PDB file of C-alpha atoms and ligand atoms in Angstrom:
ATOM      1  CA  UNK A1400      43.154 -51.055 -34.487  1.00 40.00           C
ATOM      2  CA  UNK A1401      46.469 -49.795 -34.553  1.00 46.00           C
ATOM      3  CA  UNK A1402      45.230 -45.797 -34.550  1.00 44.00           C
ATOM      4  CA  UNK A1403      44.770 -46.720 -30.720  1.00 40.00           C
ATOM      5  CA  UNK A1404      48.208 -48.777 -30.296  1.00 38.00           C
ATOM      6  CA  UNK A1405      49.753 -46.503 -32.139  1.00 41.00           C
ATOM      7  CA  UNK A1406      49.639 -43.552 -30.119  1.00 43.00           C
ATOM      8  CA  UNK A1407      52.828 -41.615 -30.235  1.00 43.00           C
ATOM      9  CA  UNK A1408      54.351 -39.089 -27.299  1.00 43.00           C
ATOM     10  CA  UNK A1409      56.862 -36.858 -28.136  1.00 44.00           C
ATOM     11  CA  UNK A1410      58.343 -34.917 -25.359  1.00 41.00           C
ATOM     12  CA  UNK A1411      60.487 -32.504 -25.737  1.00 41.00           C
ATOM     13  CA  UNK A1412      60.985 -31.670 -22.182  1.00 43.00           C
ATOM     14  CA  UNK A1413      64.645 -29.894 -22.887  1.00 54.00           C
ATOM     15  CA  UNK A1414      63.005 -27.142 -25.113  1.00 60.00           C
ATOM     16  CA  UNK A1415      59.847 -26.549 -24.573  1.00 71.00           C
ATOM     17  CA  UNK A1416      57.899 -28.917 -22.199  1.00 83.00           C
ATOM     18  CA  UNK A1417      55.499 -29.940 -25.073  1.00 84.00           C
ATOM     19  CA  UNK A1418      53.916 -32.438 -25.808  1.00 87.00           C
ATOM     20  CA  UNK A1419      52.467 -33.500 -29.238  1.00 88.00           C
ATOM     21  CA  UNK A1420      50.295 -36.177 -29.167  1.00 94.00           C
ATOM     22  CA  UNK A1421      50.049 -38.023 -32.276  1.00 96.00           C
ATOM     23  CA  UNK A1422      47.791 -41.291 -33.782  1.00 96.00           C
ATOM     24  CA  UNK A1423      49.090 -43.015 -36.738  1.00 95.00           C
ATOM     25  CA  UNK A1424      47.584 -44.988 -39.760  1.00 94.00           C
ATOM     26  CA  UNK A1425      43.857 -43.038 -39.284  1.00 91.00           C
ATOM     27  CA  UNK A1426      41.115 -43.765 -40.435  1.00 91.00           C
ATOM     28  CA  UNK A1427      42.582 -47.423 -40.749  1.00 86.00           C
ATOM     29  CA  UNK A1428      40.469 -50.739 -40.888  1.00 88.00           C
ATOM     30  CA  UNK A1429      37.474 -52.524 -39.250  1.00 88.00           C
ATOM     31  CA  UNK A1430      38.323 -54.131 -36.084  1.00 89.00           C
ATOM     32  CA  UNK A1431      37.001 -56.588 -33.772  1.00 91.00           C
ATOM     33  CA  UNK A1432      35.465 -53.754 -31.745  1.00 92.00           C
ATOM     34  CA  UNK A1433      35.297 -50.870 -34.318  1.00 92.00           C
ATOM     35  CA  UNK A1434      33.889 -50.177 -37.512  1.00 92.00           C
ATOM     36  CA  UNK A1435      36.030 -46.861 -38.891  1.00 91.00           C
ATOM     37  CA  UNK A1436      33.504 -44.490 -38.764  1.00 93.00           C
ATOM     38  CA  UNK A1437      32.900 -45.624 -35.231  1.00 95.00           C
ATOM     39  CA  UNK A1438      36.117 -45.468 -33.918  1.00 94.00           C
ATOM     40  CA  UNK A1439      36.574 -41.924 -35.811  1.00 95.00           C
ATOM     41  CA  UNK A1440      33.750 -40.591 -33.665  1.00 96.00           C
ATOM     42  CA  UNK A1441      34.199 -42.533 -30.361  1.00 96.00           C
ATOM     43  CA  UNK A1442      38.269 -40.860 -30.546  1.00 96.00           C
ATOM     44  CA  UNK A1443      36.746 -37.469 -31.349  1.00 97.00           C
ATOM     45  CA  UNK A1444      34.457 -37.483 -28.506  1.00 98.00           C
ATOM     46  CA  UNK A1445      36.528 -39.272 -25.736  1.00 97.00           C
ATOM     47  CA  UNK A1446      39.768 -36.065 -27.266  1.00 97.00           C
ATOM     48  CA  UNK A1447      36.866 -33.867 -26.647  1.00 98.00           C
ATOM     49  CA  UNK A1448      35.744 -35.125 -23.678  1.00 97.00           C
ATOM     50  CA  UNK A1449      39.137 -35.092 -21.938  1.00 96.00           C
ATOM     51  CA  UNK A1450      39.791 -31.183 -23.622  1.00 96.00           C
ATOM     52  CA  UNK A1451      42.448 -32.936 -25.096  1.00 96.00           C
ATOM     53  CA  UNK A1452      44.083 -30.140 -27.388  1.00 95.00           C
ATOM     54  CA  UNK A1453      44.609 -30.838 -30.926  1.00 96.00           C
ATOM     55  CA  UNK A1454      46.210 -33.909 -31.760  1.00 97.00           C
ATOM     56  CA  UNK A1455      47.629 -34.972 -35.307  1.00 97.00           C
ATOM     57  CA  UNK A1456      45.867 -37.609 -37.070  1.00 98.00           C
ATOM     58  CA  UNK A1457      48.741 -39.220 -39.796  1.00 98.00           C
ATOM     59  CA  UNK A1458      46.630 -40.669 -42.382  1.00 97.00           C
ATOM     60  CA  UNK A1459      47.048 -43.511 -45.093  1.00 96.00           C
ATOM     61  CA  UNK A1460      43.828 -42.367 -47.218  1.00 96.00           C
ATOM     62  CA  UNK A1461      44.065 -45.210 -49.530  1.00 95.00           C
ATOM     63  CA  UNK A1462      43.731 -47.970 -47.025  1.00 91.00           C
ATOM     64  CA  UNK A1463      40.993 -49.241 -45.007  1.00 85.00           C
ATOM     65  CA  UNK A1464      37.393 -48.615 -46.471  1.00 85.00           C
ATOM     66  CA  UNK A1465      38.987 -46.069 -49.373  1.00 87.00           C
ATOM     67  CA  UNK A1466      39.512 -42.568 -50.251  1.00 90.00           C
ATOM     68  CA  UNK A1467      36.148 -41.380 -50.067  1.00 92.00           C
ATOM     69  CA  UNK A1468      35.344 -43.071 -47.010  1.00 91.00           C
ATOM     70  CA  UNK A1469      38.447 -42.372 -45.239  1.00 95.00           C
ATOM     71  CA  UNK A1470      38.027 -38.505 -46.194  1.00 96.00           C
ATOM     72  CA  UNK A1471      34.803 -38.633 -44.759  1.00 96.00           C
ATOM     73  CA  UNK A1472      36.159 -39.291 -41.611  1.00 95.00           C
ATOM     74  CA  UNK A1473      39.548 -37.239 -41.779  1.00 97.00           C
ATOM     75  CA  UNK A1474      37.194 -34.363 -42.086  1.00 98.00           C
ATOM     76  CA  UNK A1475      35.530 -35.053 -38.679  1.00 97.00           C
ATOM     77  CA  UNK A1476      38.667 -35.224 -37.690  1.00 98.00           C
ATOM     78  CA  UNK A1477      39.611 -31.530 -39.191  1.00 98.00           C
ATOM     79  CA  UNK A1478      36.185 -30.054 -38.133  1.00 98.00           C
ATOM     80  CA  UNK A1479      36.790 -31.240 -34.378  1.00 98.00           C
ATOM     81  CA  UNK A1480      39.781 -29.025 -34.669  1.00 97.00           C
ATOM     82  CA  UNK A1481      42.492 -31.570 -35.170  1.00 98.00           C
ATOM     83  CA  UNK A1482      45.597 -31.635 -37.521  1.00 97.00           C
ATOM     84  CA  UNK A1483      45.697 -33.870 -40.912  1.00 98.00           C
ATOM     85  CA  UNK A1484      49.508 -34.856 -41.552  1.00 98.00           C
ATOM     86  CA  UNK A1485      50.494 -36.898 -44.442  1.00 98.00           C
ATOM     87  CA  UNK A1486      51.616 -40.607 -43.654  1.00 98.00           C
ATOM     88  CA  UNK A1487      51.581 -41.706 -47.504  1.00 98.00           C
ATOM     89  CA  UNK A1488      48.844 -43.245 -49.085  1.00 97.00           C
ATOM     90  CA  UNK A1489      49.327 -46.957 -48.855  1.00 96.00           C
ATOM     91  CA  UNK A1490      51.348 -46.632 -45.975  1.00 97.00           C
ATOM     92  CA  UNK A1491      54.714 -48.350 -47.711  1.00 98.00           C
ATOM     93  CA  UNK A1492      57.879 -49.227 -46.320  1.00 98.00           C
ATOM     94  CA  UNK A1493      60.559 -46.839 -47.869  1.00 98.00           C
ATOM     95  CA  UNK A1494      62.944 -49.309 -48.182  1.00 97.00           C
ATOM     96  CA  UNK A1495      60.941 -51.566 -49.693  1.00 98.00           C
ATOM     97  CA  UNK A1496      59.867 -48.833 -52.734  1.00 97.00           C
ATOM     98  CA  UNK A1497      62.570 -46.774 -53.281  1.00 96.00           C
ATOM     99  CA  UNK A1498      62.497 -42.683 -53.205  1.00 96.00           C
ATOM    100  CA  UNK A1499      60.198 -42.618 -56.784  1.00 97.00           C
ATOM    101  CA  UNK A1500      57.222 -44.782 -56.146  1.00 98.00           C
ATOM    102  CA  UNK A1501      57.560 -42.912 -52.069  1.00 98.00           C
ATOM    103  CA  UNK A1502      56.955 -39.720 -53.529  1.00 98.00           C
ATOM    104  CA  UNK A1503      54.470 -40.895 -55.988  1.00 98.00           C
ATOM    105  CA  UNK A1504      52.292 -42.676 -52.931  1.00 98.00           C
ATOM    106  CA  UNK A1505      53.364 -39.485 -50.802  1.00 98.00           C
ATOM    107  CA  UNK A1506      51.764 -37.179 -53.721  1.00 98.00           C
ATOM    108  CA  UNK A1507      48.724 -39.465 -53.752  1.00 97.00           C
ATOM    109  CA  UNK A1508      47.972 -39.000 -50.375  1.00 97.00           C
ATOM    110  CA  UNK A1509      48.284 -35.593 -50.821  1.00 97.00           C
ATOM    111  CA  UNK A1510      45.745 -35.619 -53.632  1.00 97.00           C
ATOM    112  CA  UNK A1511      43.206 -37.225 -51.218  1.00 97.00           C
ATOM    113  CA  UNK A1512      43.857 -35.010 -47.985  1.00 97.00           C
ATOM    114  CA  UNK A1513      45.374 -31.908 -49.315  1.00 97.00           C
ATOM    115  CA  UNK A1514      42.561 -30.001 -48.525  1.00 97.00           C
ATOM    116  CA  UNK A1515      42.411 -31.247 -45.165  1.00 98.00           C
ATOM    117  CA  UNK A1516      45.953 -30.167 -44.297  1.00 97.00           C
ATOM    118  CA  UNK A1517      46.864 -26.841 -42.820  1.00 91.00           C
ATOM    119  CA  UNK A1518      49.520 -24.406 -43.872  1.00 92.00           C
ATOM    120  CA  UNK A1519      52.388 -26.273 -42.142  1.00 93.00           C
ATOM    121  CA  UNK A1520      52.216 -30.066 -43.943  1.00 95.00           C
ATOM    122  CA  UNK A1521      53.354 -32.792 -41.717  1.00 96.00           C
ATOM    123  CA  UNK A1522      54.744 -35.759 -42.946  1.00 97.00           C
ATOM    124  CA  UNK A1523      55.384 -38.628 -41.075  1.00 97.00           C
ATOM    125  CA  UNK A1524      57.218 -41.674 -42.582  1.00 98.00           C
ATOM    126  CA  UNK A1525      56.026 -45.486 -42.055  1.00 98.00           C
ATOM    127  CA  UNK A1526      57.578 -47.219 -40.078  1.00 97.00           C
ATOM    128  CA  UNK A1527      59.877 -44.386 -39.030  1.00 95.00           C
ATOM    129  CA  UNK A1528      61.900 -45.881 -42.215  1.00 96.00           C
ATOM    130  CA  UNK A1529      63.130 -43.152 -43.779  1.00 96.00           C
ATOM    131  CA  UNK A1530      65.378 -45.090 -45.965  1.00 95.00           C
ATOM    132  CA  UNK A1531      68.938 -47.252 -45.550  1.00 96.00           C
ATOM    133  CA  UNK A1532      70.516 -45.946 -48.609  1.00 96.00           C
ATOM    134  CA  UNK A1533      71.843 -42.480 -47.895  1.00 97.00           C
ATOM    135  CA  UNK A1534      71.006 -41.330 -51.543  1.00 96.00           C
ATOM    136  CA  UNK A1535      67.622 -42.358 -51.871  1.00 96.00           C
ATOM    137  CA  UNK A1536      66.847 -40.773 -48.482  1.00 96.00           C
ATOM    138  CA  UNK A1537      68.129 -37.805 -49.895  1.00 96.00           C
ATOM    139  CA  UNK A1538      65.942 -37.542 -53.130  1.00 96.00           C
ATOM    140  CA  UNK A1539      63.114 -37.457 -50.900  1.00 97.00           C
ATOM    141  CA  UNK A1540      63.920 -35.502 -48.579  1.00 96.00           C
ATOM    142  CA  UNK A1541      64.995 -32.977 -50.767  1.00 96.00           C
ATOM    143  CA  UNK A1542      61.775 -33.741 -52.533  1.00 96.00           C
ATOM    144  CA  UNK A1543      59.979 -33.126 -49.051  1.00 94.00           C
ATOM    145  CA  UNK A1544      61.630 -30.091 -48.500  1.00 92.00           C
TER     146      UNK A1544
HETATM  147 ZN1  LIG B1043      51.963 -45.912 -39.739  1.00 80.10          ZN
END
């Protein structure tokens, strides 16, 4: 499952010595060692276990068993204390799309998980692709903003 490849530092050692840890494409997909739901609570419990402060989960709610399913196990996620970011629905390329059908699989996300996220919305883009053509990135992230 990528949710455990995909495990993302980010240090900012010249500001702040912080570090966010991060986990990408959640709930995502049966494996060959996890079902979702298992993997959900096995990551919940080993965070726990290691007092692991909050991490964020960036979810893809329409992939992997589907919306109701996936919400299911965003809000573990949430009730264990973690953060919900946004990480589109169907997890699309941007450049493959285009800034319209981005927003409209952003807002769709957004439908799913809105609940789930806190005050301060994070959005992570897949692929870290936030777009080759200068003004397309800029529709959406004046969108975004
Ligand atoms: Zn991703």
């Amino acid at each position: 499952m990528r949710l455990i490849i995909a495990i993302l530092l980010t240090l900012s050692v010249a500001h702040s010595k912080e570090i966010a840890l991060t986990f990408d494409d959640a709930p995502g997909d049966t494996t060959l060692h996890f079902k979702p739901e298992q993997r959900t609570d096995e990551l919940i419990r080993k965070l726990k276990g290691l007092k692991v402060p909050p991490v964020i989960i960036f979810a893809n709610p329409c992939n992997g068993n589907g919306p109701k399913s996936n919400f299911a196990q965003l809000t573990k996620f949430k009730n264990a204390g973690h953060i919900i970011g946004n990480h589109t629905c169907t997890h699309p390329r941007f450049d493959d799309v285009g800034p319209d059908q981005f927003v409209a699989d952003t807002v769709n996300a957004e439908n799913i998980i809105g609940s789930l996220m806190g005050e301060t919305k994070y959005f992570r883009y897949p692929f870290f692709n936030e777009g080759k053509i200068v003004a397309a990135r800029d529709q959406f992230r004046a969108w975004l903003s």
